[in-house]
Amino acid sequence: MTDNARARKLADRIQVVVAETLDRRIKDPRLGFVTITDARVTGDLREATVFYTVYGDDEERAASAAALESAKGVLRSEVGRQTGVRFTPTLAFVPDALPDNARTIEDLLDKARAKDAEVREVSTGKTYAGDADPYRKPDDEGYEEDAAEAAEAAEATGAAGAAGRAGGDDDTDDTDDTDDTDGAAAK
């Protein structure tokens, strides 16, 4: 097995060689406007997958796929000649799904924009169900009263907790390392 860096370098070189050979040497009339988008080589450098796109409709894509399959031998021999590897990898041509995925994403984004515009249109002229800002601020009416009530409740809870601790029914663990007799006198 070889390292991944060598496989990546070989894949990049195969992509360039196949693209140049398609442009200069292959004169098949079925071959449309083909773009080699990517190439990947297995770790043992025995198989190469070449991804391509074709500009045009489904008929032109099918014709270009047939032309690539018929030119596979010429392309493989050219790859072997220009790369100089001991074993020339076999080539497999796979149509790249990237343009179709991009088209699908664009369609979804267009739908989302239309929904946003519809929501924006419905919400024009509408008001909030309550206040625009539902949170109270220190300068609001009744804020001081609510704060005073909260302080009184905290004091009442704190006083009850202190009474419980003084009575000895505290549920928390006592982690003080001092002697309990001296600690009780200090409290």
mmCIF file of N, CA and C in Angstrom, residues 115-127:
data_model
loop_
_atom_site.group_PDB
_atom_site.id
_atom_site.type_symbol
_atom_site.label_atom_id
_atom_site.label_comp_id
_atom_site.label_asym_id
_atom_site.label_seq_id
_atom_site.Cartn_x
_atom_site.Cartn_y
_atom_site.Cartn_z
ATOM 1 N N LYS A 115 -41.402 31.875 0.308
ATOM 2 C CA LYS A 115 -42.107 31.764 1.595
ATOM 3 C C LYS A 115 -41.801 32.960 2.488
ATOM 4 N N ASP A 116 -40.542 33.397 2.514
ATOM 5 C CA ASP A 116 -40.175 34.565 3.311
ATOM 6 C C ASP A 116 -40.904 35.815 2.818
ATOM 7 N N ALA A 117 -40.993 35.964 1.507
ATOM 8 C CA ALA A 117 -41.703 37.114 0.949
ATOM 9 C C ALA A 117 -43.189 37.042 1.302
ATOM 10 N N GLU A 118 -43.756 35.850 1.286
ATOM 11 C CA GLU A 118 -45.164 35.676 1.640
ATOM 12 C C GLU A 118 -45.408 36.030 3.109
ATOM 13 N N VAL A 119 -44.527 35.584 3.989
ATOM 14 C CA VAL A 119 -44.656 35.910 5.410
ATOM 15 C C VAL A 119 -44.476 37.410 5.626
ATOM 16 N N ARG A 120 -43.518 38.018 4.934
ATOM 17 C CA ARG A 120 -43.294 39.452 5.054
ATOM 18 C C ARG A 120 -44.519 40.230 4.591
ATOM 19 N N GLU A 121 -45.158 39.757 3.511
ATOM 20 C CA GLU A 121 -46.344 40.425 2.984
ATOM 21 C C GLU A 121 -47.513 40.316 3.968
ATOM 22 N N VAL A 122 -47.678 39.163 4.570
ATOM 23 C CA VAL A 122 -48.771 38.968 5.530
ATOM 24 C C VAL A 122 -48.531 39.793 6.790
ATOM 25 N N SER A 123 -47.282 39.952 7.198
ATOM 26 C CA SER A 123 -46.992 40.633 8.458
ATOM 27 C C SER A 123 -46.942 42.154 8.343
ATOM 28 N N THR A 124 -47.006 42.714 7.154
ATOM 29 C CA THR A 124 -46.972 44.172 7.033
ATOM 30 C C THR A 124 -48.245 44.755 7.627
ATOM 31 N N GLY A 125 -48.073 45.771 8.450
ATOM 32 C CA GLY A 125 -49.195 46.443 9.074
ATOM 33 C C GLY A 125 -49.699 45.756 10.328
ATOM 34 N N LYS A 126 -49.137 44.661 10.701
ATOM 35 C CA LYS A 126 -49.562 43.929 11.895
ATOM 36 C C LYS A 126 -48.774 44.430 13.100
ATOM 37 N N THR A 127 -49.346 44.216 14.291
ATOM 38 C CA THR A 127 -48.671 44.608 15.521
ATOM 39 C C THR A 127 -48.447 43.373 16.376
#
